[in-house]
Amino acid sequence: MPTDVENWKSEVYGNEIRDRLFEFAEEGFDSIPDDERDAWFERFKWWGLYHQRNGQEGYFMMRIGTPNGVLEPGQLRTVGEIADEYARGPGVNPIFGGAYADFTTRQSIQLHWIELSDVPAIFEKLEENGLSTQQACGDSWRNIVGNPVAGKDGQEVIDAWPVISELNETFKGNDDHANLPRKWKVSVTGSADGSGQGDINDLAFEPAYKAVGGGSGGDGAGGETEDTVGFNVRVGGGLARNEPRFARDIDVWVPPDRVPDVAGGLSALFRDYGDREDRYNARVKFLVDEWGADEVRETLQEEYVDFELETAGRDVREEYTYNAGEGERNDLIGVHDQKNGENFVGLNVLVGRMGADDVLELADLAEEYGSGEVRLSQRQNVVVTDVPDDALDEFLDEPLLDHYSPSPSPFMRGSVACTGTEFCSLSIVETKNRQVRFARWLKANVDLPDDVDEFHIHLSGCTASCAQPQIADVSLRGMKTRKDGDPVEALDVGLGGGLGEDPQFARWVTQRVPVDEVPGALANLVESFAAERDEGESFRAFVARYDDDELDALVEPEETDYEDPMMHNTKRTWYPYAEDDAMEDAPPTPADD
Amino acid sequence: MTTRLRVLDDGAWISVNDGREVRVSELWRLDAPELCECALTDLVVENFQSVGVDGSTVEVRAYGQCIACGATGTTGWIPVGRVRGGEFTELDRSAVRRVRR
């Protein structure tokens, strides 16, 4: 039997939601009939609006999809101005202030505290400036991700930006692909560093060479034609719900001009064969589990494309370093060469959150020193592009870069956090404010070996895994426990995850550590790593040498001088976070004017 | 009188008559020997799998973990509240809950 969500989608979904959304915005939040609210809140997601958690009725998170994380000149300013004017709630975040933007692990932007009545004005401003919230959430093509410096990166195998742009044009607002069984996450990567993170997406296009029209395609030797650069295809990756999967190789190589055909074919396959009766089983990863990669390929060939699919080409996965825990370029922080001789500069945005004033100042700097363009990475950071050599030193001396550093502490650099209980219904614990406190404490109190300049710690509030915890050196996931008999927020600790040529999910080795003991546990873990590692050994390689029990013994939870003001139930409390679980202090509902 | 019951937002909460009434991330004490061997399961609720009604009692099946022993699993049908006259009243969160079926 179809779910409620499927029934609502069958009635109204996709582009047509917008008219009703605007009517509700004009008539006021209370004009949404009580018995239709569940349905409309579900539909609004398709237009990037997500009703905030219980206790924040009437306020929405708004997600702006920026394909491949590309913000063209002027667009970051637009985001900053909207955040400053509209993303102000009744409370002031103790760390980030009153208005801010969140850069996400899928190269999108999230604003909070948006009121329904402001949506038409925000949409108008976004769209005047080439931005959109369309399909940023909901059961359809989500924001397409990839290497954010596509087209500029000196390490590029193929420029994926034209391919991503075409996919975005083709599948955003496309009625044939607007209503899928579940979300559909696509990655297209053209660089050799693996920074598109295709392995954790529903559909991934990864750079690969193929001798088309002759030869083996293996190494090109003996082929009658030269290698052509295109993409290998993987399907069925994802991290959520304790069911992580890496995308499976379906033995297909596709030239750039055929990518929309193959992507559309696989999207249609998912639309037609995905599970619409059980949302927990709806993601395409479960279909790939059930069918196997061979059957996916056969069905794609027989039912969804009208040309002969090529077998997989020679990939460049052995060069992947992004989020790999090893190698030179685990992220895009710092100064890097562009193909045209200019530079791109990756700046660290701790947990991806930037105050509206800083967003506007960064937009100024991007215009002053670069082309005005800014790009977003999947590690929640920003990249300022097109900075010429003769402007580089002056740019790096800008005071704003004291806060958003191109050479941050490893603990600042490696911190990723999801939204958490501050706004999210599903999260079990507070995340962003906490991860900031963790990073600051670790920076002040823990020394990594001198040759270790990256150490990734990802904090996710629940098993939805929006912070991608399974692919970090240290994975933290929200839980609860009791401490001295009282319920407190806690974290499960996983170790040794990462992408690269041979991706590995973190192993969950220690469960339910009270949050105030986590920094001490990490300090003890790093101390053991520093003392016991082989010379030059990475943390990921170090972890791989031990079994789970041995690793559990290295994670020694311990109280320190770290203090956590968010120990108790942050789903019920509010700024500045009370110590009393009984507190039911929610922010006021917006006036319906 | 019809009562609308739904599991929404990836199992984050239970909607009763289009109102968000029961949420995840709470700790529940359960008499649930099928889930773990603890005298009382101390369950952190991670998501709701399904919602139903038995008379006036709203029941759920929830996925979660016992924070005492670490066992994970999906519960049987557990009462979370009652609907009377169209109004939902949540059970006392500190009460011990028993699997009803």
XYZ file of N, CA and C in Angstrom, chain A residues 74 77-83 85-86 118-132 360:
78
model
N 28.567 37.745 -7.456
C 27.370 38.410 -6.964
C 26.425 37.513 -6.193
N 26.824 37.454 -2.338
C 26.268 38.683 -1.753
C 24.751 38.537 -1.601
N 24.118 37.973 -2.604
C 22.666 37.760 -2.525
C 22.327 36.890 -1.317
N 23.072 35.822 -1.142
C 22.834 34.922 0.004
C 23.024 35.678 1.314
N 24.095 36.457 1.398
C 24.359 37.211 2.625
C 23.257 38.217 2.929
N 22.785 38.879 1.905
C 21.724 39.881 2.123
C 20.424 39.207 2.561
N 20.121 38.057 1.962
C 18.897 37.345 2.372
C 19.036 36.841 3.807
N 20.198 36.296 4.130
C 20.419 35.811 5.507
C 20.260 36.951 6.497
N 18.607 39.733 6.201
C 17.263 40.311 6.294
C 16.217 39.325 6.806
N 16.339 38.068 6.394
C 15.228 37.134 6.663
C 15.563 35.989 7.614
N 7.610 35.466 4.027
C 8.761 36.073 3.337
C 9.218 35.274 2.113
N 8.654 34.082 1.925
C 9.165 33.201 0.866
C 9.061 33.821 -0.529
N 7.930 34.423 -0.922
C 7.882 34.989 -2.287
C 8.967 36.041 -2.530
N 9.186 36.903 -1.559
C 10.219 37.938 -1.740
C 11.607 37.311 -1.829
N 11.849 36.288 -1.026
C 13.158 35.617 -1.069
C 13.345 34.909 -2.413
N 12.310 34.194 -2.851
C 12.404 33.511 -4.148
C 12.681 34.519 -5.267
N 11.999 35.645 -5.214
C 12.190 36.645 -6.266
C 13.641 37.113 -6.302
N 14.191 37.379 -5.114
C 15.568 37.857 -5.066
C 16.546 36.769 -5.505
N 16.310 35.548 -5.052
C 17.188 34.447 -5.469
C 17.161 34.284 -6.987
N 15.976 34.255 -7.532
C 15.847 33.945 -8.962
C 16.338 35.093 -9.841
N 16.177 36.319 -9.373
C 16.758 37.455 -10.109
C 18.274 37.317 -10.222
N 18.840 36.607 -9.276
C 20.300 36.463 -9.243
C 20.762 35.050 -9.606
N 19.895 34.304 -10.268
C 20.289 33.002 -10.803
C 20.382 31.891 -9.783
N 19.741 32.056 -8.643
C 19.767 31.022 -7.599
C 18.371 30.439 -7.432
N 18.303 29.257 -6.828
C 17.003 28.598 -6.674
C 17.025 27.628 -5.502
N 28.829 38.618 3.746
C 28.885 39.826 2.907
C 30.324 40.317 2.747
